[in-house]
XYZ file of C-alpha atoms in Angstrom:
452
model
C 0.000 0.000 0.000
C 0.895 3.658 -0.296
C 0.881 6.032 2.678
C 1.154 9.785 3.145
C 2.437 11.073 6.518
C 1.960 14.758 7.352
C 3.251 16.946 10.161
C 1.042 20.079 9.939
C 1.799 23.741 10.581
C 1.556 25.643 13.846
C -1.025 28.440 14.102
C -0.181 30.702 17.023
C 0.967 34.109 18.222
C 4.517 32.828 18.598
C 6.485 29.651 17.885
C 10.142 28.641 18.044
C 11.849 25.483 16.856
C 13.432 23.916 19.934
C 14.251 20.679 18.096
C 10.594 19.903 17.384
C 10.332 16.734 15.321
C 7.432 14.325 14.605
C 9.086 11.277 16.142
C 5.928 9.147 15.997
C 5.660 9.686 12.239
C 9.327 8.756 11.787
C 8.702 5.507 13.673
C 5.492 4.847 11.791
C 7.390 5.222 8.527
C 9.869 2.567 9.651
C 7.023 0.200 10.503
C 5.287 0.756 7.185
C 8.437 0.335 5.106
C 9.333 -2.838 6.992
C 6.038 -4.279 5.724
C 6.873 -3.352 2.128
C 4.657 -0.263 1.926
C 5.740 3.010 0.301
C 5.739 6.315 2.196
C 5.450 9.969 1.181
C 6.136 12.607 3.813
C 5.348 16.306 4.190
C 6.828 18.042 7.229
C 5.480 21.577 7.425
C 7.775 22.335 10.386
C 11.050 21.363 8.719
C 13.194 24.521 8.807
C 15.825 22.760 6.695
C 13.430 21.806 3.931
C 14.862 22.221 0.438
C 12.285 24.961 -0.230
C 14.312 27.386 1.854
C 17.489 26.788 -0.167
C 16.066 27.197 -3.649
C 17.492 30.046 -5.667
C 15.434 33.171 -5.261
C 13.715 31.972 -2.115
C 13.944 33.614 1.296
C 16.650 31.458 2.876
C 17.012 33.212 6.226
C 15.332 30.300 8.052
C 17.530 27.718 6.379
C 20.691 29.045 8.045
C 21.344 26.949 11.156
C 21.560 28.764 14.455
C 23.475 27.419 17.427
C 22.812 23.680 17.717
C 20.252 23.995 14.868
C 17.395 25.617 16.810
C 15.800 28.736 15.377
C 12.832 30.710 14.080
C 10.229 29.284 11.750
C 9.201 30.834 8.494
C 5.858 32.543 9.188
C 2.921 34.098 7.349
C 0.382 36.319 9.075
C -3.129 34.892 8.894
C -6.533 35.991 10.124
C -6.860 35.674 13.865
C -9.821 33.543 15.004
C -12.656 35.790 16.170
C -12.585 34.254 19.644
C -9.027 35.604 20.036
C -9.804 39.175 18.982
C -9.225 40.375 22.540
C -5.527 39.440 22.325
C -3.550 42.455 20.985
C -1.098 40.367 18.974
C -0.752 39.165 15.393
C -1.527 35.558 14.507
C 0.655 33.460 12.191
C 0.965 30.240 10.246
C 4.413 28.848 11.101
C 6.123 26.500 8.678
C 6.108 25.843 4.961
C 4.005 28.269 2.891
C 0.666 26.745 2.019
C 1.310 27.105 -1.724
C 4.456 24.939 -1.378
C 2.475 22.279 0.472
C -0.092 22.301 -2.321
C 2.646 22.002 -4.954
C 3.844 18.832 -3.242
C 0.391 17.360 -2.771
C -0.198 17.716 -6.511
C 2.850 15.531 -7.207
C 1.780 12.683 -4.906
C -0.291 9.805 -6.199
C -3.453 9.104 -4.172
C -2.424 7.209 -1.018
C -4.289 4.320 0.572
C -4.105 6.016 3.980
C -3.082 9.439 5.257
C -1.688 9.887 8.777
C -1.678 13.402 10.269
C -0.028 14.248 13.597
C -1.093 16.803 16.213
C 0.514 18.427 19.236
C -1.002 21.275 21.273
C -4.775 21.352 21.694
C -4.876 25.049 20.743
C -3.069 24.359 17.469
C -6.056 22.410 16.191
C -7.007 25.001 13.492
C -3.822 24.056 11.606
C -4.815 20.379 11.833
C -8.330 21.182 10.650
C -7.003 23.181 7.686
C -4.595 20.394 6.753
C -7.335 17.756 6.802
C -9.514 19.926 4.579
C -6.594 20.587 2.229
C -5.621 16.947 1.722
C -9.281 15.977 1.216
C -9.359 18.387 -1.708
C -6.558 16.445 -3.400
C -7.320 12.944 -2.104
C -11.083 12.726 -1.463
C -11.068 8.916 -1.365
C -8.063 8.427 0.952
C -8.979 7.759 4.624
C -7.379 10.215 7.078
C -6.162 9.006 10.471
C -5.450 11.702 13.065
C -3.128 10.914 15.963
C -0.963 12.722 18.491
C -1.391 14.647 21.733
C -4.418 16.747 20.754
C -6.360 13.744 19.503
C -5.536 11.813 22.697
C -6.435 14.606 25.130
C -9.517 15.935 23.325
C -10.866 13.072 21.172
C -14.441 14.357 21.123
C -13.388 17.813 19.915
C -10.950 16.362 17.364
C -13.630 14.089 15.911
C -16.353 16.727 15.757
C -14.290 19.737 14.631
C -11.384 18.371 12.575
C -13.449 15.462 11.228
C -10.792 12.848 10.427
C -12.040 9.519 9.112
C -10.320 7.720 11.976
C -8.919 8.841 15.297
C -5.937 7.087 16.815
C -5.631 7.507 20.580
C -2.545 6.149 22.256
C -4.439 5.346 25.444
C -7.353 2.949 25.069
C -7.306 0.771 28.151
C -10.351 -0.415 30.046
C -12.068 2.329 31.997
C -11.057 5.133 29.642
C -13.334 6.978 27.230
C -12.523 5.104 24.040
C -15.707 5.711 22.098
C -13.829 7.797 19.573
C -11.003 5.314 19.206
C -11.961 4.296 15.661
C -10.919 1.939 14.218
C -10.022 -0.377 17.089
C -6.438 -1.565 17.436
C -7.446 -4.958 16.071
C -9.151 -3.471 13.017
C -6.314 -1.068 12.341
C -3.742 -3.827 12.620
C -5.743 -6.029 10.264
C -6.271 -3.266 7.730
C -2.686 -2.048 7.681
C -0.856 -5.243 8.642
C 1.097 -3.377 11.334
C 0.987 -3.216 15.107
C 0.778 0.431 16.149
C 0.911 -0.614 19.800
C 4.611 -1.441 19.352
C 5.437 1.962 17.880
C 7.455 3.120 20.914
C 10.101 0.424 20.424
C 10.643 1.131 16.715
C 13.630 3.024 15.278
C 13.032 6.367 13.603
C 13.158 6.562 9.801
C 15.940 9.140 9.586
C 15.808 9.151 5.788
C 12.854 11.548 6.213
C 15.047 14.169 7.906
C 16.449 17.137 5.995
C 18.885 17.928 8.812
C 20.517 14.774 10.117
C 22.877 16.629 12.468
C 20.235 16.422 15.223
C 18.680 13.242 16.610
C 15.720 13.486 18.983
C 15.878 10.688 21.539
C 13.135 9.205 23.677
C 14.604 6.724 26.101
C 11.318 6.237 27.944
C 7.568 6.401 27.498
C 5.274 8.156 29.957
C 6.086 9.716 33.324
C 5.942 8.384 36.899
C 5.017 11.769 38.397
C 1.613 13.349 38.895
C 2.154 17.074 38.385
C -1.207 18.823 38.617
C -0.696 20.818 35.415
C 0.563 17.951 33.197
C -1.495 15.647 30.948
C 1.196 12.999 30.470
C -0.875 10.387 32.320
C -3.779 11.028 29.949
C -1.585 10.123 26.994
C 0.360 7.187 28.413
C -0.394 5.941 31.916
C 2.590 3.592 32.045
C 6.205 4.607 32.580
C 8.547 2.358 30.624
C 12.271 2.912 30.106
C 14.201 1.424 27.223
C 17.183 -0.892 27.602
C 20.340 1.283 27.866
C 22.099 -1.036 25.414
C 19.396 -0.385 22.833
C 19.586 3.390 23.372
C 23.363 3.458 22.951
C 23.182 1.262 19.859
C 20.711 3.678 18.272
C 22.973 6.623 19.078
C 26.090 4.932 17.694
C 24.225 3.928 14.535
C 23.023 7.502 14.090
C 26.507 9.040 14.368
C 28.148 6.518 12.058
C 25.414 6.341 9.416
C 24.063 9.900 9.318
C 26.716 12.104 10.927
C 24.662 13.123 13.960
C 26.328 15.817 16.089
C 23.568 16.554 18.617
C 21.361 14.264 20.676
C 18.279 15.807 22.271
C 16.594 13.946 25.124
C 12.863 14.603 25.120
C 11.995 12.286 28.013
C 9.556 13.504 30.646
C 11.633 11.897 33.409
C 15.140 11.278 32.101
C 16.829 10.915 35.505
C 14.362 8.505 37.138
C 16.043 5.179 38.031
C 19.283 6.951 37.143
C 21.594 4.149 38.259
C 19.855 1.684 35.920
C 19.104 4.093 33.102
C 20.773 7.430 32.245
C 23.984 6.618 34.122
C 24.289 3.311 32.264
C 23.599 5.057 28.950
C 26.306 7.657 29.540
C 28.870 5.139 30.802
C 28.344 2.901 27.792
C 28.518 5.914 25.481
C 31.804 6.994 27.050
C 33.264 3.573 26.246
C 32.448 4.049 22.557
C 34.500 7.242 22.459
C 32.438 9.328 19.993
C 32.132 13.054 20.720
C 28.716 14.701 20.348
C 26.613 17.340 22.113
C 23.700 16.486 24.386
C 20.669 18.656 25.128
C 17.792 18.443 27.616
C 15.102 20.980 26.624
C 12.533 19.338 28.910
C 12.960 20.405 32.509
C 15.137 18.005 34.505
C 14.111 16.840 37.969
C 16.656 18.342 40.357
C 16.108 15.879 43.182
C 17.967 13.177 41.202
C 21.107 15.194 40.549
C 24.040 14.077 42.669
C 27.821 14.317 42.297
C 28.149 11.156 40.211
C 25.394 12.060 37.754
C 26.559 15.670 37.424
C 30.076 14.550 36.551
C 28.748 12.041 34.026
C 26.669 14.600 32.131
C 29.500 17.130 32.209
C 32.005 14.621 30.807
C 29.455 13.558 28.159
C 29.320 17.143 26.807
C 25.824 18.246 27.792
C 25.390 21.701 26.288
C 21.774 22.475 27.150
C 20.889 21.991 30.806
C 17.375 23.033 31.750
C 16.034 22.484 35.240
C 12.423 22.491 36.420
C 11.497 24.839 39.237
C 8.227 26.467 38.082
C 7.946 28.470 41.310
C 9.878 29.224 44.477
C 6.694 29.286 46.556
C 6.771 26.387 49.075
C 2.966 26.368 49.085
C 2.713 25.938 45.311
C 5.616 23.468 45.307
C 3.806 21.316 47.852
C 0.794 21.215 45.565
C 2.779 19.882 42.613
C 4.964 17.622 44.818
C 7.832 17.987 42.364
C 10.683 20.006 43.856
C 11.579 22.139 46.868
C 13.940 25.097 47.056
C 16.632 23.252 48.997
C 16.722 20.466 46.404
C 17.021 23.024 43.620
C 19.859 24.922 45.348
C 21.669 21.660 45.973
C 21.369 20.618 42.318
C 22.764 23.943 41.085
C 25.723 23.730 43.482
C 26.494 20.145 42.440
C 26.380 21.075 38.743
C 28.749 23.980 39.427
C 31.167 21.702 41.231
C 31.070 19.271 38.316
C 32.255 22.020 35.951
C 29.131 23.739 34.624
C 29.102 27.519 34.777
C 25.977 28.979 36.325
C 25.251 30.949 33.161
C 25.097 27.619 31.306
C 22.246 26.415 33.520
C 18.694 27.401 32.582
C 15.685 27.140 34.867
C 12.031 27.119 33.891
C 9.778 29.481 35.821
C 6.084 29.292 35.005
C 4.246 32.507 34.317
C 0.579 32.799 35.308
C 0.262 29.407 36.969
C -2.757 29.049 39.306
C -2.128 30.704 42.662
C 0.762 32.810 41.355
C 0.064 36.548 41.146
C 2.447 39.129 39.694
C 4.186 39.639 43.037
C 4.870 35.909 43.380
C 6.012 35.648 39.759
C 8.586 38.399 40.256
C 9.713 36.759 43.500
C 10.143 33.430 41.675
C 12.248 35.030 38.941
C 14.414 36.938 41.405
C 14.905 33.898 43.654
C 16.288 31.829 40.770
C 18.339 34.745 39.424
C 20.021 35.210 42.794
C 21.361 31.667 42.462
C 23.188 32.804 39.322
C 21.210 30.741 36.784
C 19.379 31.918 33.660
C 15.599 32.170 33.964
C 13.366 30.965 31.123
C 9.717 31.960 31.415
C 7.335 29.160 30.534
C 3.781 30.354 29.889
C 1.205 28.333 31.765
C -1.491 26.614 29.734
C -4.544 24.879 31.259
C -4.841 21.349 29.843
C -8.153 19.449 29.861
C -8.082 16.331 31.993
C -5.536 17.622 34.525
C -6.157 18.362 38.214
C -5.345 22.017 37.603
C -7.980 22.225 34.891
C -10.611 20.780 37.228
C -9.743 23.323 39.912
C -9.747 26.205 37.449
C -13.112 25.021 36.107
C -14.516 25.049 39.655
C -13.348 28.677 39.921
C -15.009 29.579 36.635
C -11.723 30.412 34.893
C -12.017 27.598 32.335
C -14.694 25.198 31.148
C -14.804 21.819 29.463
C -16.931 23.548 26.846
C -14.209 26.106 26.059
C -12.791 26.326 22.574
C -9.248 24.892 22.921
C -7.983 28.158 21.435
C -8.642 29.638 24.871
C -6.090 27.216 26.354
C -3.300 29.011 24.493
C -0.386 29.746 26.802
C -0.308 33.345 25.566
C -3.848 33.909 26.772
C -4.046 32.568 30.302
C -1.941 35.385 31.747
C -4.664 37.815 30.690
C -7.207 35.932 32.767
C -5.041 36.460 35.838
C -4.878 40.214 35.295
C -1.602 40.598 33.389
C -2.076 42.824 30.355
C 0.193 42.821 27.295
C 2.319 45.709 28.584
C 2.856 44.077 31.971
C 3.802 40.775 30.328
C 6.309 42.525 28.072
C 7.728 44.432 31.035
C 8.283 41.213 33.008
C 9.886 39.494 30.010
C 12.228 42.426 29.380
C 13.164 42.555 33.058
C 13.951 38.814 32.997
C 16.090 39.144 29.856
C 18.085 41.955 31.459
C 18.586 39.899 34.619
C 19.941 37.042 32.496
C 22.340 39.398 30.726
C 23.823 40.436 34.053
C 24.900 36.856 34.892
C 28.639 36.434 34.480
């Protein structure tokens, strides 16, 4: 059979490529090809797509920034009416729509089309993509998968209208009415087992830039943070065999020239003695030099002298720690970290060789219970430790404990349009206007610049 895999655009007020890659589609491609099927692929978020290097094109987004992160190509589009109260412009990030159409015209009608999704409030891009591909392939069934379809299956089915919806979580006791077709039917129709997708290698032939390899050494998360929907996507926490992880990394460097590995695990340091420490020790024995990055916030409570020295020796270039807030009351609610644990982790990393200015910490902006005074206190507390503060805009996610509490307070509703979950918007609901938000961001940037 013939398949078309599509990673759609982002529609938002702002977007930045922090090594965003459609890993599930890469793995799905491997599965399909292993069964003898053919695969076409359109990645709207590929900043290294050949489009950007054609003569006469705007190539500013093709030039790699440090470690290959950077800005997306963008086109201003009409802002949804429900977002008119936000005094910012709205964009389509990624490949121009006319380029996507050019490529769709060259593809023969596929037997199935798989489309991925990420944030719930990016659904308009998914909806537009489904409508676009139906124009070219009216008889090809469309299967929508990803985070949005797993968290909000009812909305995805009714608004985006895919032919089939693939939810990763379909165990007994969950709402699986929109899980169509069933795993058995899907496996029979496609002759593949999507349930085994997590253990499959990525099809790196689909990548334009092979210098970066996104790694997932585990599935799920063992924690229960009140603002996170990880449990709603995968309720089991499973870590891969360190030998298998290292083999994949070695294969990637030798075969495709990978220079940067990016760990996108939700809990990379859990079971550290049996997992990340074993991975790094085995990698050290191989003797290949690469850069490592951890854009997801790391759990500070697991950082000790041994682990800090291992990640320093392994050449970790991006170290981002989770703090969210310095308020003991709010920390107790999330049960994730306390100030003493955070201070200890920073000191240990310094002793291992990391400069403080090389350590980033995530502070949430506009999280429930955090007013402007507390937000400024959080930023200043982390700054006084000598680390760089990165503001992470809070977004209410359906199905989380936070969302239920916010709904009880009348700040959100299960009937809300997911566009109102946008992380740019929630700060407004807590009384921060656009000027105040910009002032706080500028103040934080200046504080970071003062770190030596």
